[in-house]
Structure formats: structure tokens, C-alpha cells
Amino acid sequence: MQKNNTPIRAAIIGLGRLGSRHARHLVEKIQGVDLVAACALEDDQLQWAHDELGVETTYKDYKEMIDKENIDTIFIVAPTPFHPEMTIYAMNAGLNVFCEKPLGLDFDEVAEMAKVIKEHPKQIFQSGFMRRYDESYRYAKKIVDEGGIGDIIYMRGYGIDPISGMESFTKFAT
């Protein structure tokens, strides 16, 4: 909720495997947020957002959505190569931004994204790196910070996604 107890008006870009999960959570599990608009390229995804989640307005062009909608924040869950340009556009439009990881694929684009984020210190930017809240990761970081295992020279982490929804991931991966 905002200071005046009105719900935060949110929009989302991307309704694929992860985007649809974020959208459902925004509607069903997060208090004080109204998901008022959604953007995706697939008609069936937009129809799903309208029919299943009650999202009133849908778009295929994220810039049009940002320019037309009265929103406070945007969730960027589009394919990774578009994260920097979408974040820059949203930050410059005065929105708070949640952007899924990774932030981008091109270092220079991500550096430009970081520069623009820093130019808007009153807006909130958060990256979707959920492992920072995992108890096991926090415990491992504590051990490392305390010098409990020596210097780290290499680390590798794995996550296992549920099998449901993988068809959208494999479609994107090609």
C-alpha cells in the first residue's frame, strides 16, 4: 500500500512461464497491489490475464502500456535481451521497476541501465534474484563472511524448475 492506503497500481511485461507466475502472485498473494495492465506478444497469454486474473487492459506494445496507463510500478518478466531497454524506458517514465534476472546479455546495455537507475534515486529498482532470501544461501554467505571456509575461487549453483511450464521455456530457448 502507498502512504494514502490506496493500492499500488502495477503492470507486467511478459506472461510466459515466469511472468504468468508473477502475475498470479500479484493478483492472489500480494496485498495492496492491483494488477491493472499486462503486456505480452501472444494473444492467448493476454486472454488468460484477462479471463483468469481479471486484468482489464492488455497490450502488445510495452511503451504504449507505460505511456497510457496510470501505474506506479512495473514488473519486467520479458525475455532477457529486452530487460535493459524496458527498464530504461520505465525508469525514465517515473515508474518503480522490478526486473527479473538476468539484467541483460550485453554488458554495455546493463551498464547504461545501471546509470539510468542511479539517475532516479527516488524510484525503487529491484532485481528478481530470489536466492538472496533462501535460508541455505544466507547461511552459506554467513560462513563465507566469517572466513569459515577460506577464500572462494569458484562457485557453481543449480536450481531445478518444476516441469510444468517448460514448454514456454523451450520455445524461448530456441
Coordinates of N, CA and C in Angstrom, one line a residue:
M1 N 0.8 -1.2 0.0 CA 0.0 0.0 0.0 C 0.9 1.2 0.0
Q2 N 0.4 2.3 -0.6 CA 1.0 3.5 -0.6 C 0.7 4.3 0.7
K3 N 1.3 5.4 0.9 CA 1.1 6.1 2.2 C -0.4 6.5 2.4
N4 N -1.1 6.7 1.3 CA -2.5 7.1 1.5 C -3.5 5.9 1.5
N5 N -2.9 4.7 1.6 CA -3.7 3.5 1.7 C -4.4 3.1 0.4
T6 N -4.0 3.7 -0.7 CA -4.5 3.3 -2.0 C -3.6 2.2 -2.5
P7 N -4.2 1.2 -3.2 CA -3.4 0.1 -3.7 C -2.4 0.6 -4.7
I8 N -1.2 0.0 -4.8 CA -0.2 0.3 -5.8 C -0.7 -0.3 -7.1
R9 N -0.7 0.6 -8.1 CA -1.2 0.2 -9.5 C 0.0 -0.4 -10.2
A10 N -0.1 -1.7 -10.6 CA 1.0 -2.3 -11.2 C 0.6 -2.8 -12.6
A11 N 1.7 -3.0 -13.5 CA 1.5 -3.6 -14.8 C 2.7 -4.6 -14.9
I12 N 2.5 -5.5 -15.8 CA 3.5 -6.5 -16.1 C 3.8 -6.6 -17.5
I13 N 5.1 -6.8 -17.8 CA 5.5 -7.1 -19.2 C 6.0 -8.5 -19.2
G14 N 5.4 -9.4 -20.0 CA 5.8 -10.8 -20.1 C 4.9 -11.7 -19.3
L15 N 4.2 -12.6 -20.0 CA 3.3 -13.5 -19.4 C 3.6 -15.0 -19.7
G16 N 4.9 -15.2 -19.9 CA 5.3 -16.6 -20.2 C 5.4 -17.4 -18.9
R17 N 6.3 -18.4 -18.9 CA 6.4 -19.3 -17.8 C 6.5 -18.6 -16.4
L18 N 7.5 -17.7 -16.3 CA 7.8 -17.0 -15.1 C 6.8 -15.8 -14.9
G19 N 6.6 -15.1 -16.0 CA 5.7 -13.9 -16.0 C 4.3 -14.3 -15.5
S20 N 3.8 -15.4 -16.0 CA 2.4 -15.8 -15.5 C 2.4 -16.1 -14.1
R21 N 3.5 -16.7 -13.6 CA 3.6 -17.0 -12.1 C 3.6 -15.7 -11.3
H22 N 4.5 -14.7 -11.8 CA 4.5 -13.4 -11.1 C 3.1 -12.7 -11.1
A23 N 2.5 -12.8 -12.3 CA 1.2 -12.1 -12.4 C 0.2 -12.8 -11.5
R24 N 0.1 -14.1 -11.4 CA -0.8 -14.8 -10.5 C -0.5 -14.4 -9.0
H25 N 0.8 -14.3 -8.7 CA 1.1 -13.9 -7.3 C 0.7 -12.5 -7.0
L26 N 0.9 -11.6 -8.0 CA 0.5 -10.2 -7.7 C -1.0 -10.1 -7.5
V27 N -1.8 -10.9 -8.2 CA -3.2 -10.9 -8.1 C -3.7 -11.6 -6.8
E28 N -3.1 -12.8 -6.5 CA -3.7 -13.6 -5.5 C -3.0 -13.6 -4.1
K29 N -1.7 -13.1 -4.1 CA -0.9 -13.3 -2.9 C -0.4 -12.0 -2.3
I30 N -0.3 -10.9 -3.1 CA 0.3 -9.7 -2.7 C -0.8 -8.7 -2.3
Q31 N -0.9 -8.3 -1.0 CA -1.9 -7.3 -0.6 C -1.4 -5.9 -1.0
G32 N -2.4 -5.1 -1.3 CA -2.1 -3.7 -1.6 C -1.6 -3.4 -3.0
V33 N -1.7 -4.4 -3.9 CA -1.3 -4.2 -5.3 C -2.5 -4.6 -6.2
D34 N -2.8 -3.8 -7.2 CA -3.8 -4.1 -8.2 C -3.0 -4.2 -9.5
L35 N -3.1 -5.4 -10.1 CA -2.5 -5.6 -11.4 C -3.5 -5.1 -12.5
V36 N -3.3 -3.9 -13.0 CA -4.2 -3.2 -13.9 C -4.0 -3.4 -15.4
A37 N -2.8 -3.8 -15.7 CA -2.5 -3.9 -17.2 C -1.4 -5.0 -17.4
A38 N -1.4 -5.6 -18.5 CA -0.4 -6.6 -18.9 C 0.0 -6.5 -20.3
C39 N 1.2 -6.8 -20.6 CA 1.7 -6.8 -22.0 C 2.4 -8.1 -22.3
A40 N 2.0 -8.6 -23.5 CA 2.6 -9.9 -24.0 C 2.4 -9.9 -25.5
L41 N 3.2 -10.7 -26.2 CA 3.0 -10.8 -27.6 C 2.0 -11.8 -28.1
E42 N 1.7 -12.8 -27.2 CA 0.8 -13.9 -27.5 C -0.6 -13.6 -27.1
D43 N -1.5 -13.7 -28.1 CA -2.9 -13.4 -27.8 C -3.5 -14.3 -26.7
D44 N -3.1 -15.6 -26.6 CA -3.6 -16.5 -25.6 C -3.1 -16.1 -24.2
Q45 N -1.9 -15.5 -24.1 CA -1.4 -15.1 -22.8 C -2.2 -13.9 -22.3
L46 N -2.5 -13.0 -23.2 CA -3.3 -11.8 -22.9 C -4.7 -12.1 -22.5
Q47 N -5.3 -13.1 -23.2 CA -6.6 -13.6 -22.9 C -6.7 -14.2 -21.5
W48 N -5.6 -15.0 -21.2 CA -5.5 -15.7 -19.9 C -5.5 -14.6 -18.8
A49 N -4.7 -13.6 -19.0 CA -4.6 -12.5 -18.0 C -5.9 -11.8 -17.8
H50 N -6.6 -11.6 -18.8 CA -8.0 -11.0 -18.7 C -9.0 -11.9 -18.1
D51 N -9.0 -13.2 -18.6 CA -10.1 -14.1 -18.1 C -9.8 -14.7 -16.7
E52 N -8.5 -15.1 -16.5 CA -8.2 -15.8 -15.2 C -7.8 -14.8 -14.1
L53 N -7.2 -13.7 -14.4 CA -6.7 -12.8 -13.4 C -7.5 -11.5 -13.3
G54 N -8.4 -11.2 -14.2 CA -9.2 -10.0 -14.2 C -8.4 -8.8 -14.6
V55 N -7.3 -8.9 -15.3 CA -6.6 -7.8 -15.8 C -7.5 -7.1 -16.9
E56 N -7.8 -5.9 -16.7 CA -8.8 -5.2 -17.6 C -8.2 -4.8 -18.9
T57 N -6.9 -4.3 -18.9 CA -6.3 -3.8 -20.1 C -5.1 -4.5 -20.5
T58 N -5.0 -4.9 -21.7 CA -3.8 -5.7 -22.2 C -3.2 -5.0 -23.4
Y59 N -2.0 -5.2 -23.6 CA -1.2 -4.6 -24.7 C -0.2 -5.6 -25.3
K60 N 0.2 -5.3 -26.5 CA 1.3 -6.0 -27.2 C 2.5 -5.1 -27.3
D61 N 2.4 -3.8 -27.0 CA 3.5 -2.9 -27.0 C 3.7 -2.3 -25.6
Y62 N 4.8 -2.6 -25.0 CA 5.1 -2.2 -23.6 C 5.2 -0.6 -23.5
K63 N 5.7 0.0 -24.5 CA 5.8 1.5 -24.5 C 4.4 2.1 -24.4
E64 N 3.5 1.6 -25.3 CA 2.1 2.1 -25.3 C 1.5 1.9 -23.9
M65 N 1.7 0.7 -23.3 CA 1.1 0.5 -22.0 C 1.7 1.5 -21.0
I66 N 3.0 1.7 -20.9 CA 3.6 2.6 -20.0 C 3.1 4.0 -20.2
D67 N 3.0 4.4 -21.5 CA 2.5 5.8 -21.8 C 1.0 6.0 -21.5
K68 N 0.2 5.0 -21.6 CA -1.2 5.2 -21.5 C -1.8 4.9 -20.1
E69 N -1.2 4.0 -19.4 CA -1.7 3.5 -18.1 C -1.3 4.4 -17.0
N70 N -2.2 4.6 -16.0 CA -1.9 5.2 -14.7 C -1.3 4.2 -13.8
I71 N 0.0 3.9 -13.8 CA 0.6 2.9 -13.0 C 1.7 3.5 -12.1
D72 N 2.0 2.8 -11.0 CA 3.0 3.2 -10.1 C 4.3 2.4 -10.3
T73 N 4.1 1.1 -10.7 CA 5.2 0.2 -10.8 C 5.0 -0.8 -11.9
I74 N 6.1 -1.4 -12.4 CA 6.0 -2.3 -13.5 C 6.9 -3.5 -13.2
F75 N 6.5 -4.7 -13.6 CA 7.2 -5.9 -13.4 C 7.7 -6.4 -14.8
I76 N 9.0 -6.4 -15.0 CA 9.5 -6.8 -16.3 C 10.0 -8.3 -16.2
V77 N 9.2 -9.1 -16.9 CA 9.5 -10.5 -16.9 C 9.5 -11.0 -18.4
A78 N 10.0 -10.1 -19.2 CA 10.1 -10.4 -20.7 C 11.4 -11.2 -20.9
P79 N 11.7 -11.6 -22.2 CA 13.0 -12.3 -22.4 C 14.2 -11.3 -22.1
T80 N 15.2 -11.9 -21.6 CA 16.4 -11.2 -21.0 C 16.9 -10.1 -21.9
P81 N 17.1 -10.3 -23.3 CA 17.7 -9.3 -24.1 C 17.0 -7.9 -24.0
F82 N 15.7 -8.0 -23.6 CA 14.9 -6.7 -23.6 C 14.9 -6.0 -22.3
H83 N 15.4 -6.6 -21.2 CA 15.4 -6.1 -19.9 C 16.0 -4.7 -19.8
P84 N 17.2 -4.4 -20.4 CA 17.8 -3.1 -20.3 C 16.9 -2.0 -20.9
E85 N 16.5 -2.2 -22.1 CA 15.7 -1.1 -22.8 C 14.3 -0.9 -22.1
M86 N 13.7 -2.0 -21.6 CA 12.4 -1.8 -20.9 C 12.6 -1.1 -19.6
T87 N 13.7 -1.5 -18.9 CA 13.9 -0.8 -17.6 C 14.2 0.6 -17.8
I88 N 15.1 1.0 -18.7 CA 15.4 2.4 -19.0 C 14.1 3.2 -19.3
Y89 N 13.3 2.6 -20.2 CA 12.1 3.3 -20.6 C 11.2 3.5 -19.4
A90 N 11.0 2.5 -18.6 CA 10.1 2.6 -17.4 C 10.7 3.5 -16.3
M91 N 12.0 3.5 -16.1 CA 12.6 4.4 -15.1 C 12.4 5.9 -15.6
N92 N 12.7 6.1 -16.9 CA 12.5 7.4 -17.4 C 11.1 7.9 -17.4
A93 N 10.1 7.0 -17.4 CA 8.7 7.3 -17.3 C 8.3 7.5 -15.8
G94 N 9.2 7.4 -14.9 CA 8.9 7.7 -13.5 C 8.3 6.5 -12.7
L95 N 8.5 5.3 -13.2 CA 8.0 4.1 -12.6 C 9.0 3.4 -11.6
N96 N 8.5 2.8 -10.6 CA 9.3 1.8 -9.9 C 9.3 0.6 -10.7
V97 N 10.5 -0.2 -10.6 CA 10.7 -1.3 -11.5 C 11.2 -2.5 -10.7
F98 N 10.5 -3.6 -11.0 CA 11.0 -5.0 -10.6 C 11.4 -5.6 -12.0
C99 N 12.7 -6.0 -12.1 CA 13.2 -6.7 -13.3 C 13.7 -8.0 -13.0
E100 N 13.3 -9.0 -13.7 CA 13.8 -10.4 -13.4 C 15.2 -10.5 -13.9
K101 N 15.9 -11.5 -13.3 CA 17.3 -11.8 -13.7 C 17.3 -12.6 -14.9
P102 N 18.4 -12.6 -15.6 CA 19.5 -11.7 -15.5 C 19.1 -10.3 -16.0
L103 N 19.9 -9.3 -15.7 CA 19.5 -8.0 -16.1 C 19.6 -7.7 -17.5
G104 N 20.5 -8.5 -18.2 CA 20.6 -8.4 -19.6 C 21.7 -9.3 -20.1
L105 N 22.0 -9.2 -21.4 CA 23.0 -10.1 -22.0 C 24.2 -9.3 -22.5
D106 N 24.1 -8.0 -22.7 CA 25.2 -7.2 -23.1 C 25.7 -6.3 -22.0
F107 N 26.9 -6.4 -21.7 CA 27.5 -5.6 -20.5 C 27.2 -4.1 -20.7
D108 N 27.5 -3.6 -21.9 CA 27.3 -2.1 -22.1 C 25.8 -1.7 -21.9
E109 N 24.9 -2.5 -22.3 CA 23.5 -2.2 -22.1 C 23.1 -2.3 -20.7
V110 N 23.7 -3.2 -19.9 CA 23.4 -3.3 -18.5 C 24.0 -2.1 -17.8
A111 N 25.2 -1.7 -18.2 CA 25.9 -0.5 -17.6 C 25.0 0.7 -17.8
E112 N 24.5 0.9 -19.0 CA 23.6 2.0 -19.3 C 22.4 1.9 -18.4
M113 N 21.8 0.7 -18.3 CA 20.6 0.5 -17.4 C 21.0 1.0 -16.0
A114 N 22.1 0.5 -15.5 CA 22.5 0.9 -14.1 C 22.7 2.4 -14.0
K115 N 23.2 3.1 -15.0 CA 23.4 4.5 -15.0 C 22.0 5.2 -14.9
V116 N 21.1 4.8 -15.7 CA 19.7 5.4 -15.6 C 19.1 5.1 -14.3
I117 N 19.2 3.9 -13.8 CA 18.6 3.6 -12.4 C 19.2 4.6 -11.4
K118 N 20.5 4.8 -11.4 CA 21.1 5.7 -10.5 C 20.6 7.2 -10.6
E119 N 20.2 7.5 -11.9 CA 19.7 8.9 -12.1 C 18.3 9.1 -11.5
H120 N 17.7 8.1 -11.0 CA 16.4 8.2 -10.4 C 16.4 7.7 -9.0
P121 N 17.1 8.4 -8.1 CA 17.2 7.8 -6.7 C 15.9 7.7 -5.9
K122 N 14.9 8.4 -6.3 CA 13.6 8.4 -5.6 C 12.7 7.2 -6.0
Q123 N 13.1 6.6 -7.1 CA 12.3 5.4 -7.6 C 13.0 4.2 -7.1
I124 N 12.2 3.1 -7.0 CA 12.7 1.8 -6.5 C 13.0 1.0 -7.7
F125 N 14.2 0.3 -7.6 CA 14.5 -0.7 -8.6 C 14.9 -2.0 -7.8
Q126 N 14.3 -3.1 -8.2 CA 14.7 -4.4 -7.6 C 14.9 -5.4 -8.7
S127 N 16.0 -6.2 -8.5 CA 16.2 -7.3 -9.4 C 15.6 -8.6 -8.8
G128 N 15.1 -9.4 -9.6 CA 14.4 -10.7 -9.1 C 15.4 -11.8 -8.7
F129 N 16.4 -11.5 -8.0 CA 17.3 -12.5 -7.5 C 16.9 -13.1 -6.2
M130 N 16.0 -14.1 -6.3 CA 15.3 -14.6 -5.1 C 16.2 -15.4 -4.2
R131 N 17.3 -15.9 -4.6 CA 18.1 -16.7 -3.8 C 18.7 -15.9 -2.6
R132 N 18.7 -14.6 -2.7 CA 19.2 -13.8 -1.5 C 18.4 -14.1 -0.3
Y133 N 17.2 -14.5 -0.5 CA 16.3 -14.8 0.7 C 16.2 -16.3 1.1
D134 N 16.9 -17.1 0.3 CA 16.9 -18.5 0.7 C 17.8 -18.7 2.0
E135 N 17.2 -19.4 2.9 CA 17.9 -19.7 4.2 C 19.2 -20.3 4.0
S136 N 19.3 -21.3 3.1 CA 20.6 -22.0 2.9 C 21.6 -21.1 2.2
Y137 N 21.2 -20.2 1.3 CA 22.2 -19.3 0.8 C 22.6 -18.3 1.8
R138 N 21.7 -17.8 2.6 CA 22.1 -16.9 3.7 C 23.1 -17.5 4.7
Y139 N 22.9 -18.8 5.0 CA 23.8 -19.5 5.9 C 25.1 -19.6 5.2
A140 N 25.2 -20.0 4.0 CA 26.4 -20.2 3.2 C 27.2 -18.8 3.2
K141 N 26.5 -17.7 3.0 CA 27.1 -16.4 2.9 C 27.7 -16.0 4.3
K142 N 27.0 -16.4 5.3 CA 27.4 -16.1 6.7 C 28.8 -16.8 6.9
I143 N 28.8 -18.1 6.6 CA 30.0 -18.9 6.7 C 31.2 -18.2 6.0
V144 N 30.9 -17.9 4.7 CA 32.0 -17.2 3.9 C 32.4 -15.9 4.5
D145 N 31.4 -15.1 4.9 CA 31.8 -13.8 5.5 C 32.6 -13.9 6.8
E146 N 32.4 -15.0 7.5 CA 33.1 -15.2 8.8 C 34.4 -15.9 8.5
G147 N 34.8 -16.2 7.2 CA 36.0 -16.8 6.9 C 36.0 -18.3 7.3
G148 N 34.9 -18.9 7.4 CA 34.8 -20.3 7.8 C 35.2 -21.3 6.8
I149 N 35.3 -21.0 5.5 CA 35.8 -22.0 4.6 C 36.9 -21.5 3.7
G150 N 37.5 -20.4 4.0 CA 38.7 -19.8 3.3 C 38.2 -19.0 2.1
D151 N 39.1 -18.8 1.2 CA 38.8 -18.0 0.0 C 38.1 -18.8 -1.0
I152 N 37.1 -18.2 -1.6 CA 36.3 -18.8 -2.6 C 37.0 -18.5 -4.0
I153 N 37.3 -19.6 -4.7 CA 37.9 -19.3 -6.0 C 36.9 -19.7 -7.1
Y154 N 35.9 -20.5 -6.8 CA 34.9 -20.9 -7.8 C 33.7 -21.4 -7.1
M155 N 32.5 -21.0 -7.6 CA 31.3 -21.4 -7.1 C 30.3 -21.7 -8.2
R156 N 29.5 -22.7 -8.0 CA 28.5 -23.1 -9.0 C 27.3 -23.4 -8.3
G157 N 26.2 -22.9 -8.8 CA 24.9 -23.1 -8.2 C 23.9 -23.7 -9.2
Y158 N 23.0 -24.5 -8.7 CA 22.0 -25.1 -9.6 C 20.6 -24.9 -9.0
G159 N 19.6 -24.7 -9.8 CA 18.2 -24.7 -9.4 C 17.4 -25.7 -10.3
I160 N 16.4 -26.2 -9.8 CA 15.6 -27.1 -10.5 C 14.2 -26.5 -10.6
D161 N 13.8 -26.2 -11.8 CA 12.4 -25.7 -12.0 C 11.5 -26.8 -12.1
P162 N 10.2 -26.6 -11.7 CA 9.2 -27.6 -11.9 C 9.0 -27.9 -13.4
I163 N 8.6 -29.1 -13.8 CA 8.5 -29.5 -15.2 C 7.3 -28.7 -15.8
S164 N 6.3 -28.4 -15.1 CA 5.2 -27.7 -15.7 C 5.6 -26.3 -16.1
G165 N 5.2 -25.9 -17.3 CA 5.5 -24.6 -17.9 C 6.8 -24.6 -18.7
M166 N 7.4 -25.8 -18.8 CA 8.7 -25.8 -19.5 C 8.6 -25.6 -21.0
E167 N 7.4 -25.9 -21.6 CA 7.2 -25.7 -23.0 C 7.4 -24.3 -23.4
S168 N 7.0 -23.3 -22.6 CA 7.3 -21.9 -22.9 C 8.8 -21.6 -22.9
F169 N 9.5 -22.2 -21.9 CA 10.9 -22.0 -21.8 C 11.7 -22.6 -23.0
T170 N 11.3 -23.8 -23.4 CA 12.0 -24.4 -24.5 C 11.7 -23.6 -25.8
K171 N 10.5 -23.0 -25.9 CA 10.1 -22.2 -27.1 C 11.0 -21.0 -27.1
F172 N 11.2 -20.3 -26.0 CA 12.1 -19.1 -25.9 C 13.5 -19.5 -26.1
A173 N 14.0 -20.6 -25.6 CA 15.4 -21.0 -25.7 C 15.8 -21.2 -27.2
T174 N 14.9 -21.6 -28.0 CA 15.2 -21.8 -29.4 C 15.4 -20.5 -30.2

